[in-house]
Structures are given as structure tokens and as C-alpha cells.
PDB file of C-alpha atoms in Angstrom:
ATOM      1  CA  UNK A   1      -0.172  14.762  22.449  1.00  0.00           C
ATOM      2  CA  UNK A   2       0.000  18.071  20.915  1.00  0.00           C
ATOM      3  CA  UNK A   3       1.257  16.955  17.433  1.00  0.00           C
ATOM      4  CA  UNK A   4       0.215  14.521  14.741  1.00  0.00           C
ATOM      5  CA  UNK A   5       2.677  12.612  12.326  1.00  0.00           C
ATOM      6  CA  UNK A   6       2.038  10.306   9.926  1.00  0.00           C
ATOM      7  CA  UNK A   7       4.301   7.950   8.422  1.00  0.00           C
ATOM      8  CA  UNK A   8       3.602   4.533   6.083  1.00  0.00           C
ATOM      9  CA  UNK A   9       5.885   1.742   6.918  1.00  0.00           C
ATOM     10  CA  UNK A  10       4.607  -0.908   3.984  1.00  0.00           C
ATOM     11  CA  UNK A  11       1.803  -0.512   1.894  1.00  0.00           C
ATOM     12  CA  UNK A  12       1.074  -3.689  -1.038  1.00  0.00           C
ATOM     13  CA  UNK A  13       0.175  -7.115  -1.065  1.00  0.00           C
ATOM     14  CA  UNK A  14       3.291  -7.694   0.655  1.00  0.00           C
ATOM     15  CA  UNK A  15       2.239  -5.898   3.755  1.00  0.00           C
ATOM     16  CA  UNK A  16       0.692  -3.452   5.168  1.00  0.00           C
ATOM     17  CA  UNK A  17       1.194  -0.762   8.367  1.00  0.00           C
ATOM     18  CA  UNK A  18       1.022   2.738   8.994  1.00  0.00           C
ATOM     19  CA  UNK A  19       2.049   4.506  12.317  1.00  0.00           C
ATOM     20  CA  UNK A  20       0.003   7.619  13.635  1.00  0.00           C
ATOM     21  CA  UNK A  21       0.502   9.650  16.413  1.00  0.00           C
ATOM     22  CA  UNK A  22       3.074  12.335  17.787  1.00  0.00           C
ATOM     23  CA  UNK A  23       6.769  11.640  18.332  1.00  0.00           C
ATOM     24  CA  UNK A  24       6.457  10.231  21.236  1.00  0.00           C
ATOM     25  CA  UNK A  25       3.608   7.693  21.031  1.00  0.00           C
ATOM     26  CA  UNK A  26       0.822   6.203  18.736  1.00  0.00           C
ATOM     27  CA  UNK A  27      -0.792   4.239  16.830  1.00  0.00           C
ATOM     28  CA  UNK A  28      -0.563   1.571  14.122  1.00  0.00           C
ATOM     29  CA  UNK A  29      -3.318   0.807  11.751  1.00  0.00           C
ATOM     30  CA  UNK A  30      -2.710  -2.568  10.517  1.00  0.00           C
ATOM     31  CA  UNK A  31       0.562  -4.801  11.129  1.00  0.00           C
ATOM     32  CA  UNK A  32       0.786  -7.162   7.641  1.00  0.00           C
ATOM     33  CA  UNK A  33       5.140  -6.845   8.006  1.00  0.00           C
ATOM     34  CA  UNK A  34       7.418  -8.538  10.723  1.00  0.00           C
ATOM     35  CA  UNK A  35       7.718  -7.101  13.988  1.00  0.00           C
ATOM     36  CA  UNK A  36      11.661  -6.792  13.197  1.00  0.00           C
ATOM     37  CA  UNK A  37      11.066  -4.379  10.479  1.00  0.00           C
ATOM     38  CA  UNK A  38       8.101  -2.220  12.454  1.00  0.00           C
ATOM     39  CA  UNK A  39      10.540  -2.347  15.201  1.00  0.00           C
ATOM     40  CA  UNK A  40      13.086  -1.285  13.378  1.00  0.00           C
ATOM     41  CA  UNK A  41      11.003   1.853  11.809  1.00  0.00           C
ATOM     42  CA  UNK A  42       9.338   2.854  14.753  1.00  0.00           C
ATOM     43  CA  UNK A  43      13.246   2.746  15.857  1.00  0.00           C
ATOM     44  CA  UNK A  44      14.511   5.255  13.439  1.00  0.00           C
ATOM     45  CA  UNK A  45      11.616   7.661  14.702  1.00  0.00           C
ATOM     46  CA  UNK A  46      13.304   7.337  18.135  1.00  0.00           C
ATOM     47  CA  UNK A  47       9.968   5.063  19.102  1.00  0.00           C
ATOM     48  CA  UNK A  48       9.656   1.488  20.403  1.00  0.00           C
ATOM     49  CA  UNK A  49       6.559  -0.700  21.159  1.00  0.00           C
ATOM     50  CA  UNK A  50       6.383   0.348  24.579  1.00  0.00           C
ATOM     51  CA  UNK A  51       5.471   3.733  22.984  1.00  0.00           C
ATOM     52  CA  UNK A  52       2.392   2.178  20.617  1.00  0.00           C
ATOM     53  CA  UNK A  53      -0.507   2.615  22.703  1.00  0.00           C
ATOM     54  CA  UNK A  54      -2.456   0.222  20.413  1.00  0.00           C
ATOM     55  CA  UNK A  55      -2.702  -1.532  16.849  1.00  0.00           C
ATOM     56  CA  UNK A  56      -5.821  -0.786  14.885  1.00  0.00           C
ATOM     57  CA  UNK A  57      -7.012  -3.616  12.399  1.00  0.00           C
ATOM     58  CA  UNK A  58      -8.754  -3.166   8.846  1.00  0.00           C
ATOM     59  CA  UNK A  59      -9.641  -7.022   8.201  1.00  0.00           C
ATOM     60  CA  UNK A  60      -8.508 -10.316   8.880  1.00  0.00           C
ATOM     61  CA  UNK A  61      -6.083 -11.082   5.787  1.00  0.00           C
ATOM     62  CA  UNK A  62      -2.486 -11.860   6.250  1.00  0.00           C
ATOM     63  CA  UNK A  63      -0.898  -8.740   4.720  1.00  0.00           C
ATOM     64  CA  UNK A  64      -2.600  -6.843   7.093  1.00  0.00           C
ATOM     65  CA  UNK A  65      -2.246  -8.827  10.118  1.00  0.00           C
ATOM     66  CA  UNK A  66       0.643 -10.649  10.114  1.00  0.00           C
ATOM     67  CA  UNK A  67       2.835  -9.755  12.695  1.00  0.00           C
ATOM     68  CA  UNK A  68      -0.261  -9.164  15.636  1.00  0.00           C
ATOM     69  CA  UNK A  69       0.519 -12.258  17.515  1.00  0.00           C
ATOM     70  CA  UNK A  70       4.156 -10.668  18.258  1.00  0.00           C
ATOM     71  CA  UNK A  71       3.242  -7.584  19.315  1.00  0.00           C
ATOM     72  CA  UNK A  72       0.550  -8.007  20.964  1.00  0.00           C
ATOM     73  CA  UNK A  73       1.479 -10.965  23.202  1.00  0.00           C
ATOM     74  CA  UNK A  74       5.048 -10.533  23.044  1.00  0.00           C
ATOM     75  CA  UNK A  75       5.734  -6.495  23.529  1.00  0.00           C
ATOM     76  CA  UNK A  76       2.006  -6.606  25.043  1.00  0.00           C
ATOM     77  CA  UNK A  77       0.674  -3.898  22.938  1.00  0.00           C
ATOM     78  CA  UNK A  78      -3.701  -3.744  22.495  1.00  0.00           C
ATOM     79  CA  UNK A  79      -4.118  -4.902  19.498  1.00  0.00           C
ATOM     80  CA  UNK A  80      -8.429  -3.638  18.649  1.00  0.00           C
ATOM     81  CA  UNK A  81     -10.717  -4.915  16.226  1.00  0.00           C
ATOM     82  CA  UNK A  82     -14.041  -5.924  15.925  1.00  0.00           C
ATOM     83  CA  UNK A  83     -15.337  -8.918  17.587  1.00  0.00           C
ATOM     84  CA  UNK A  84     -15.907 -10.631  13.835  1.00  0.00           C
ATOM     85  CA  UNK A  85     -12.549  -9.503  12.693  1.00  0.00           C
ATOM     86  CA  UNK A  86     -10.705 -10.635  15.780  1.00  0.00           C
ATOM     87  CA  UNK A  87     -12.605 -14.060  15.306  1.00  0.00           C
ATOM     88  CA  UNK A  88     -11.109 -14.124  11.550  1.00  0.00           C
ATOM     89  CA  UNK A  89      -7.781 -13.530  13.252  1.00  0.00           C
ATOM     90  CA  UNK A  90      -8.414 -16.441  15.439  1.00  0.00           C
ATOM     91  CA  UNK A  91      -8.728 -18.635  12.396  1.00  0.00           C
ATOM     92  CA  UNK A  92      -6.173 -17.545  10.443  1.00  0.00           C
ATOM     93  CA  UNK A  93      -3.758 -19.984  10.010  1.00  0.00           C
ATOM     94  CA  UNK A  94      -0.720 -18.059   8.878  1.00  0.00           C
ATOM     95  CA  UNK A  95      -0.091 -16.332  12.243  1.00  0.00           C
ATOM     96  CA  UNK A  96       2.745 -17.592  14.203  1.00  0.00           C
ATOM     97  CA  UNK A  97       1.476 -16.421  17.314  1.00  0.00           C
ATOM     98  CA  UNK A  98      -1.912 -16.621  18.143  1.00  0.00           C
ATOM     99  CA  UNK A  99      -3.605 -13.927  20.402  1.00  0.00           C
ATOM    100  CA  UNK A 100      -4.483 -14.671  23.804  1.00  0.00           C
ATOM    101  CA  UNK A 101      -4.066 -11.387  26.039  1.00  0.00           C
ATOM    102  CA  UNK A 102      -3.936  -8.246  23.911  1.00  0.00           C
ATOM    103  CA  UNK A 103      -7.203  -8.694  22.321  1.00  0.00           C
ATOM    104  CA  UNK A 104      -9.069  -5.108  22.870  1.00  0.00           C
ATOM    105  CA  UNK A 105     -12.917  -5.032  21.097  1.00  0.00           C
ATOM    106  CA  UNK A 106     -14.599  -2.118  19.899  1.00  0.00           C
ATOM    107  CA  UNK A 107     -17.819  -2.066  17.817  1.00  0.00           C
ATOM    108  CA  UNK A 108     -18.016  -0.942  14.485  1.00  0.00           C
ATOM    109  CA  UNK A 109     -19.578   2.421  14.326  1.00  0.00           C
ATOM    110  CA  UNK A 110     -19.154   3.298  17.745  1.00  0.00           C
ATOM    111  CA  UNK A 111     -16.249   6.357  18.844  1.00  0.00           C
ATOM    112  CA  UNK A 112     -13.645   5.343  21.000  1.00  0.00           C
ATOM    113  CA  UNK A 113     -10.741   7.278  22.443  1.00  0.00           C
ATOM    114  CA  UNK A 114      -7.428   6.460  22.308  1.00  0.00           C
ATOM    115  CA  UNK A 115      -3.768   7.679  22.404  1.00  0.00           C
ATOM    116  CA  UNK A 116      -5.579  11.322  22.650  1.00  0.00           C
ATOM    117  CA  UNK A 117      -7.355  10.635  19.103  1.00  0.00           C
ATOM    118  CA  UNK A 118     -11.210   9.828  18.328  1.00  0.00           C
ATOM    119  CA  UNK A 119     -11.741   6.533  16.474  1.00  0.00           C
ATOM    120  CA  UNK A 120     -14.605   5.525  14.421  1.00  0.00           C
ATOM    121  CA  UNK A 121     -15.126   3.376  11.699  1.00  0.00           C
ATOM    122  CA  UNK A 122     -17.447   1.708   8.800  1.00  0.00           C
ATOM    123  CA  UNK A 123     -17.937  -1.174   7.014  1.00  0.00           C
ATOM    124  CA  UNK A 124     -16.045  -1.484   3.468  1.00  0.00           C
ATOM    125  CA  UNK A 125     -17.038  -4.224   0.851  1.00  0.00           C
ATOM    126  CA  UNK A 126     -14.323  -6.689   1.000  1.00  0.00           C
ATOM    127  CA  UNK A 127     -14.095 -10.226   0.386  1.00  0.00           C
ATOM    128  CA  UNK A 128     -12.290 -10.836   4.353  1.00  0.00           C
ATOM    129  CA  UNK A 129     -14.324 -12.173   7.486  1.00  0.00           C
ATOM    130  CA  UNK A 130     -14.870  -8.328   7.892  1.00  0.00           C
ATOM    131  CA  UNK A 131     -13.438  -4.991   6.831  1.00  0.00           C
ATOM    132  CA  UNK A 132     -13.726  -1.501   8.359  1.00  0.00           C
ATOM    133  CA  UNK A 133     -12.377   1.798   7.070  1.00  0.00           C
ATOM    134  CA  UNK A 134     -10.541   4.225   9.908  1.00  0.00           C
ATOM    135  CA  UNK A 135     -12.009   7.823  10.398  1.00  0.00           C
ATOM    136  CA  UNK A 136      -9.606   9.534  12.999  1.00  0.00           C
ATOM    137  CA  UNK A 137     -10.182  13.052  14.550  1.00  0.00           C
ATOM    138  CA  UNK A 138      -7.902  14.835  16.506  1.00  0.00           C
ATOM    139  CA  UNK A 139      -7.530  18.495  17.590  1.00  0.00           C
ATOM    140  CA  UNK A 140     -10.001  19.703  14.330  1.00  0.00           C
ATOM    141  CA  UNK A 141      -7.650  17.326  11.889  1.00  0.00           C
ATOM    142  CA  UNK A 142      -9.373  14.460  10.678  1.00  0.00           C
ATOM    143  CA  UNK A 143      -7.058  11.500   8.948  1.00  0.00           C
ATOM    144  CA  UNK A 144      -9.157   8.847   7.220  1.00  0.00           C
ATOM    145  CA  UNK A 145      -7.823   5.308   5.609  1.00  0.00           C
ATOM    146  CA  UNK A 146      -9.644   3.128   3.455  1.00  0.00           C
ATOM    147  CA  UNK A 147      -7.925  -0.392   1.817  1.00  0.00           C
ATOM    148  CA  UNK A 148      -8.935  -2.906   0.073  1.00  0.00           C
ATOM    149  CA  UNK A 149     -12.186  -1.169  -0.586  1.00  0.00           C
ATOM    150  CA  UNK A 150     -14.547  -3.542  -2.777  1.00  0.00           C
ATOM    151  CA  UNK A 151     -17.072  -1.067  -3.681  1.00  0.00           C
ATOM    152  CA  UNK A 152     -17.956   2.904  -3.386  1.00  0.00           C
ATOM    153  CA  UNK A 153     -20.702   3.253  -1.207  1.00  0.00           C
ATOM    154  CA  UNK A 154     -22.251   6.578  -0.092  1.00  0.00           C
ATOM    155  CA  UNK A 155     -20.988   5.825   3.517  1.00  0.00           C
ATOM    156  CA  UNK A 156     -17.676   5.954   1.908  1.00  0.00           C
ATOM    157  CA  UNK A 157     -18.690   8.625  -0.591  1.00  0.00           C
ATOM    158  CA  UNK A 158     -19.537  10.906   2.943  1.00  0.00           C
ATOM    159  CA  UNK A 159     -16.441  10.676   4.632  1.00  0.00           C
ATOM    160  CA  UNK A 160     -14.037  11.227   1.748  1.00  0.00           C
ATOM    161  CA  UNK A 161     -15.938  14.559   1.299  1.00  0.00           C
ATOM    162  CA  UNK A 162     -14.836  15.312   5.500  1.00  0.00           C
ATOM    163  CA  UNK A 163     -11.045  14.215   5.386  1.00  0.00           C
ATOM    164  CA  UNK A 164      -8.014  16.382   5.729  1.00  0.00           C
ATOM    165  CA  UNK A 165      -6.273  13.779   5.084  1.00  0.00           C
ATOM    166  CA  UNK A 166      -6.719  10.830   2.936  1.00  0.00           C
ATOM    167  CA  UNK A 167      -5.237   6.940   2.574  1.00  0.00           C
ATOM    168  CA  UNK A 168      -6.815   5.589   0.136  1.00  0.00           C
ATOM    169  CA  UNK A 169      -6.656   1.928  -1.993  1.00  0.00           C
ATOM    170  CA  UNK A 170      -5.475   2.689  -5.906  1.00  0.00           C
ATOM    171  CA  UNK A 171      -4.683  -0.844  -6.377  1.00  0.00           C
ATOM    172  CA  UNK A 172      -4.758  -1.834 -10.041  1.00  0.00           C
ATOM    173  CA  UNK A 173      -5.166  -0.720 -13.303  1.00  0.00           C
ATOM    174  CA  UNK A 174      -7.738  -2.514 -15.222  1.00  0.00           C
ATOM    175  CA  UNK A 175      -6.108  -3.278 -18.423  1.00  0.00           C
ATOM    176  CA  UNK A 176      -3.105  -4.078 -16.977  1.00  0.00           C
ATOM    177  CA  UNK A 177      -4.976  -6.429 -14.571  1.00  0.00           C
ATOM    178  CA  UNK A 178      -6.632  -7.801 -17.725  1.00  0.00           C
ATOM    179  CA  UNK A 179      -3.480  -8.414 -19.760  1.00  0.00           C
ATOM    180  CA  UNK A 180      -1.326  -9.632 -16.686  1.00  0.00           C
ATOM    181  CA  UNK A 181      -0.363 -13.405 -15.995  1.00  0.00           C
ATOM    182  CA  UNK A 182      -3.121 -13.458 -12.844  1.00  0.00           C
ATOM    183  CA  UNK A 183      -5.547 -16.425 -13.722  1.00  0.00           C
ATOM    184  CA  UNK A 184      -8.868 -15.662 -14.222  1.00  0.00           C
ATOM    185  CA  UNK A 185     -10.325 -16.512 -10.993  1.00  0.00           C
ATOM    186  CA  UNK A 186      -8.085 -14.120  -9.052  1.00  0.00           C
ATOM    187  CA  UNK A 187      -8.678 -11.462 -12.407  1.00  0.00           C
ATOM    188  CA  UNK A 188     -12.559 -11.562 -11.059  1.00  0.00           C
ATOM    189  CA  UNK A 189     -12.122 -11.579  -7.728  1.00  0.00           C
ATOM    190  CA  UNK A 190      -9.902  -8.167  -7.691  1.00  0.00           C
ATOM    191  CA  UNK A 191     -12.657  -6.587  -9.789  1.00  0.00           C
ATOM    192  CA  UNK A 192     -15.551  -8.263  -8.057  1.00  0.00           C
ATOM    193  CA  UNK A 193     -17.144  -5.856  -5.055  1.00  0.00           C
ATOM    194  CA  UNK A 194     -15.670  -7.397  -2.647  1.00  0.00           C
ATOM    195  CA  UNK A 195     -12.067  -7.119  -4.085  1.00  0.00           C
ATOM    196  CA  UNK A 196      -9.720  -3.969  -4.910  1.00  0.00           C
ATOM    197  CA  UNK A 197     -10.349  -0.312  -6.130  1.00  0.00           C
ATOM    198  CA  UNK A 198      -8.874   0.297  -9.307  1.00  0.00           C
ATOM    199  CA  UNK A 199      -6.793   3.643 -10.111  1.00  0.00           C
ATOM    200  CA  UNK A 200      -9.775   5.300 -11.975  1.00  0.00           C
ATOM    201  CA  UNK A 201     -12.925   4.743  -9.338  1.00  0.00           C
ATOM    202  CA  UNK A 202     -10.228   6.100  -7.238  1.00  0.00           C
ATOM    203  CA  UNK A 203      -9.536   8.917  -9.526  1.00  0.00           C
ATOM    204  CA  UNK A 204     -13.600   9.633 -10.317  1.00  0.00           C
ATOM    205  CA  UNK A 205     -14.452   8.802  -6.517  1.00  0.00           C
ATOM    206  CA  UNK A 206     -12.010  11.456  -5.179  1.00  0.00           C
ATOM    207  CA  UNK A 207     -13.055  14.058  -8.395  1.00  0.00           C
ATOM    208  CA  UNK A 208     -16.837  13.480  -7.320  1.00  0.00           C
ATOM    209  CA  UNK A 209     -16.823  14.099  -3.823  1.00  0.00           C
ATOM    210  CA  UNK A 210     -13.531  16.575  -3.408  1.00  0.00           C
ATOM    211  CA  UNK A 211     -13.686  19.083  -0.509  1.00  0.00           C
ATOM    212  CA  UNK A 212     -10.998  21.801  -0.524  1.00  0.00           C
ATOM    213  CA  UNK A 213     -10.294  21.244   2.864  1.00  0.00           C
ATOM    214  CA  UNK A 214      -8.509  18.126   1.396  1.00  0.00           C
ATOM    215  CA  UNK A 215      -4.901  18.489   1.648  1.00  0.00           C
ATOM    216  CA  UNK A 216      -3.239  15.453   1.687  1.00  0.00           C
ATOM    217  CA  UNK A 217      -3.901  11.980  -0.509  1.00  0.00           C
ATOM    218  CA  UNK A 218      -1.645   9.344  -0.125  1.00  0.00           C
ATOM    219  CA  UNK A 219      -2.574   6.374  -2.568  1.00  0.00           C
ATOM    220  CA  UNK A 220      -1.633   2.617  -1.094  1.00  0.00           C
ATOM    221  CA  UNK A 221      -2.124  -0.734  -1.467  1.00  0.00           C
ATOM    222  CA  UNK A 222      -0.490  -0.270  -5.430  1.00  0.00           C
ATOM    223  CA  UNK A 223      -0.376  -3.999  -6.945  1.00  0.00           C
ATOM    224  CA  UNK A 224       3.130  -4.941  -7.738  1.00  0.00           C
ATOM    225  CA  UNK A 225       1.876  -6.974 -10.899  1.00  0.00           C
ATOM    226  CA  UNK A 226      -1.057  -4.746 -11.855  1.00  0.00           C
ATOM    227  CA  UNK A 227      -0.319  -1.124 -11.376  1.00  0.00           C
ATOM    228  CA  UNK A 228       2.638   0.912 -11.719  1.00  0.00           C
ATOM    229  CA  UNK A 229       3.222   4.116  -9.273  1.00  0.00           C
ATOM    230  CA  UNK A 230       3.363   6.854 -12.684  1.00  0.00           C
ATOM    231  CA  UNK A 231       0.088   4.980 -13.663  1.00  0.00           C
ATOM    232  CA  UNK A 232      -2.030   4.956 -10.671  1.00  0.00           C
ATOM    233  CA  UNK A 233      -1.152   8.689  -9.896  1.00  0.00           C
ATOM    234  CA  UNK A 234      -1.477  10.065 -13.490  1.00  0.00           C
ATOM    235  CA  UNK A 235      -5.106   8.396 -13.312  1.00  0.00           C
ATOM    236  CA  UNK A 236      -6.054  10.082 -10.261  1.00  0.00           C
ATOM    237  CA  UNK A 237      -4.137  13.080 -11.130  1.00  0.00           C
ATOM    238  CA  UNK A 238      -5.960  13.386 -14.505  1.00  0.00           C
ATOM    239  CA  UNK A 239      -8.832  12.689 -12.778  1.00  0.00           C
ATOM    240  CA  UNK A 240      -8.510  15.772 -10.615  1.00  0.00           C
ATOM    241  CA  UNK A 241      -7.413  18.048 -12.992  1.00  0.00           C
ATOM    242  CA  UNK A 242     -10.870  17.606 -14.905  1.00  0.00           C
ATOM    243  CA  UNK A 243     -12.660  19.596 -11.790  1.00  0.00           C
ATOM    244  CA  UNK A 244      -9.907  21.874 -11.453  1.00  0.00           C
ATOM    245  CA  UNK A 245      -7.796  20.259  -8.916  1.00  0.00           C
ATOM    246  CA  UNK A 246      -4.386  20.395  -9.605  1.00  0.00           C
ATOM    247  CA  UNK A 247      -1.931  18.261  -7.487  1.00  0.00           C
ATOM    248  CA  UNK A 248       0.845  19.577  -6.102  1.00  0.00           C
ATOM    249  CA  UNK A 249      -0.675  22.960  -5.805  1.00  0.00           C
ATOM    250  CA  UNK A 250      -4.332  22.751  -4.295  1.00  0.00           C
ATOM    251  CA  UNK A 251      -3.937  19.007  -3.173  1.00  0.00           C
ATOM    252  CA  UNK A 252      -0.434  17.194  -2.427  1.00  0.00           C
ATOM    253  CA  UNK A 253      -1.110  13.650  -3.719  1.00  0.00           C
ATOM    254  CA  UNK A 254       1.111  10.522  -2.963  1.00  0.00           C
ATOM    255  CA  UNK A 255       1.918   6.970  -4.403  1.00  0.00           C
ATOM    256  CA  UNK A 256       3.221   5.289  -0.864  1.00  0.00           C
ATOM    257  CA  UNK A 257       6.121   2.658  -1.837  1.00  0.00           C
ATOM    258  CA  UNK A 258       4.992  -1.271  -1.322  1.00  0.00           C
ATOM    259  CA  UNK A 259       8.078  -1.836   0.864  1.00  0.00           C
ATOM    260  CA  UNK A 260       9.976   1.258   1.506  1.00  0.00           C
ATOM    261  CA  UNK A 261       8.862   3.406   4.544  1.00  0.00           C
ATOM    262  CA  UNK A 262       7.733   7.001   3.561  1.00  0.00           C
ATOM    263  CA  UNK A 263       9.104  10.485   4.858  1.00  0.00           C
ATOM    264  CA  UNK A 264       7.257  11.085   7.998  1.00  0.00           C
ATOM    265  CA  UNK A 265       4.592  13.713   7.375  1.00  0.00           C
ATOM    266  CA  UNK A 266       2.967  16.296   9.336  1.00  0.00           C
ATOM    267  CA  UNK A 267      -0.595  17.084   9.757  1.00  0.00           C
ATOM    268  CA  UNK A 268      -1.727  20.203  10.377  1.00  0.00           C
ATOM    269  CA  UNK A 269      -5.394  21.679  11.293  1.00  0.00           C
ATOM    270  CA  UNK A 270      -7.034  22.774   8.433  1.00  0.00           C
ATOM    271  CA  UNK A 271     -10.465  23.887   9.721  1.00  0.00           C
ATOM    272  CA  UNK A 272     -12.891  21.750  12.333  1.00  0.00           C
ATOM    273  CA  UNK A 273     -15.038  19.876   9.882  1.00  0.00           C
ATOM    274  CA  UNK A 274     -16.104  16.582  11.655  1.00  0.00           C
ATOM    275  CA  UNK A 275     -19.286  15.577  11.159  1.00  0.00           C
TER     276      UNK A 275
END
């Protein structure tokens, strides 16, 4: 693989999945929609399952997870996680197919290699058997996604500051949250630490620990009841622009549709930061 593309199938409540790789095989980090319509996208690349050389998994919740049992036992593709967040997979009652075969483990914080890419991950704060955010390196480009993050941490803080390229959770905005129809249980548990990041501690986390080497930010996981797309990337972008960073021309930065695939993008090597 000489190439890296990135494309977002679904990103929301509703679903989640996002395909990495070249165009002729990868990855998938998460796999929250049916197997149909990730068929059917990988389809339009030209791609099938037989050309997904694994499915990487943030957490255990349903919108992340929901088609797993059909691709991995069905189209036999590896579907890795940790060993806690394939045992909250096991318990999760809203899979149709439950995983017998295509369970691969890795553990958290510990590289592995796959489709030509190196893997790592770290904990996020999230209120799901477990939750890890994705750090991938390949060829001097590093890709990084982070969802349903809870809290900042300086973990989190660290690696935002060594992406090229950036997923990361602008779920709600707080007074919309506040003056929506969501009862106040669910109100408390999006803002609790172990729920959602809002628009601005996206916004101020990405202002406070900004590299230039930053090129890409595509915002996900945008609440169809709390948030609005113009909202969450005004905050950021307003956010940005108060440490000189204008979008568009020194960063591109992205609302990614709930349900509507995005264009496919290409990554290209910036400079070999890993660390």
C-alpha cells in the first residue's frame, strides 16, 4: 500500500464507520450501520469485504458496533478490539449476529501492524464497557480518531498536538442540549465525563494544543437534536481563529454528514512527527 484514503461512511448517533486504507484494501474503524449500506460504499470505491483486512472497534455501544456480527462471521473479516470491549460486544444484546470466529485481540497501548499501517491506541472517558481512541501511522502520516470522548485528558491533549490528520467528536452544543426535549437524565449524562464533547472543548482543545503540521480536521459524531453542522464548525472555527488559525487556509476543517458518506479524501505526508 503506497497510498492512503480516507473516507466517512456514517458518523451520528445513528451510526458510525469510517474506511481507511488505499484503493485497493483497508480498514474500517467502527461498523454502527448495516452491512448492506458499508457494502454498498465500499462498492462505489470499487472495494468489497474481501478487500477489508480488518474492522477496528472504539467501544461496545450499538452505533458503533452494529453490523460486526455480519461481517465478521459472515464475509469473515477480523474484527479487533480489546479483550474488555470484545466482552461488551458479547453482551450486547442488539447484535443480530453474535461473534464466534473473527474475534482478533489486541491490548490497549500496545502497536500492532496491520493492512501496512501502525496501530495504537488509548483509553478515552466514556460511559461504554470500554473506549479507546485510534492513533494510526503510516509512511510519516499519522491519522488519529477520537469519539465519544468524555473528558480531555493530557493523553488526549498529547496526541492531538502529533496528528496530521484529525477525527474528532463535536457532538453538542450546550445550550442547545440544555433547551432541547432530551430529559434530564440523558441532559447529564451527555455532559457528564463519561459522555460527549461539546463543540467548544472541541474548539478550545484543538486552539490549545494546535500543531501546524495539522492539516486536516474532520468533526463527527454531530447530535442530530443538539448540534447543528454551521454551529459546531463556527465554534471550532472561532475557536481557531483566536490563535491565528484560519480554516480553510492553514487548516481544512470538516463537519462529516450523520448519514451521507463523505468525498473520499487523500492524505498526504506532511513531515515524520510520530512520537
Amino acid at each position: 500500500m503506497s497510498e492512503l484514503i480516507f473516507r466517512c461512511f456514517a458518523s451520528g448517533s445513528s451510526g458510525n464507520c469510517y474506511y481507511l486504507g488505499s484503493r485497493r484494501e483497508g480498514i474500517l474503524i467502527d461498523a454502527g450501520i448495516s452491512a448492506r449500506t458499508i457494502r454498498s460504499n465500499l462498492m462505489q470505491m470499487g472495494l468489497d469485504f474481501r478487500n477489508i483486512m480488518g474492522v477496528l472497534i472504539t467501544h461496545d455501544h450499538a452505533d458503533h458496533i452494529r453490523a460486526v456480527g455480519t461481517i465478521g462471521e459472515r464475509f469473515h473479516v477480523p474484527i479487533y478490539a480489546t479483550p474488555k470491549i470484545h466482552e461488551g460486544i458479547d453482551h450486547n444484546y442488539g447484535l443480530i449476529e453474535k461473534l464466534r470466529t473473527s474475534r482478533k485481540f489486541y491490548e490497549q497501548g500496545v502497536p500492532f501492524e496491520l493492512c501496512g499501517m501502525t496501530i495504537n491506541t488509548f483509553p478515552i472517558s466514556h460511559d461504554s464497557t470500554a473506549c479507546v481512541s485510534y492513533i494510526i501511522d503510516f509512511e510519516g502520516i499519522r491519522f488519529m480518531l477520537a469519539t465519544d470522548v468524555g473528558c480531555v485528558d493530557e493523553t488526549l491533549e498529547h496526541y492531538v498536538e502529533t496528528a496530521d490528520y484529525l477525527v474528532i467528536e463535536a457532538n453538542h452544543d450546550e445550550q442547545l442540549l440544555l433547551n432541547g426535549p432530551y430529559p434530564s437524565y440523558l441532559k447529564a449524562r451527555i455532559l457528564s465525563d463519561k459522555g460527549h464533547m461539546s463543540n467548544l472543548t472541541c474548539g478550545q482543545l484543538l486552539a490549545e494544543h494546535h500543531s501546524p503540521h495539522l492539516k486536516n480536521i474532520w468533526l463527527c459524531h454531530l447530535s442530530k437534536e443538539n448540534n447543528d453542522p454551521e454551529v459546531a464548525y463556527n465554534t471550532v472555527a472561532e475557536s481557531l481563529k483566536q490563535i491565528g488559525v484560519e480554516p480553510g487556509r492553514d487548516v481544512q476543517l470538516t463537519t462529516l454528514e450523520r448519514l451521507t458518506p463523505s468525498p473520499i479524501y487523500e492524505l498526504k505526508t506532511i513531515q515524520n512527527n510520530t512520537q
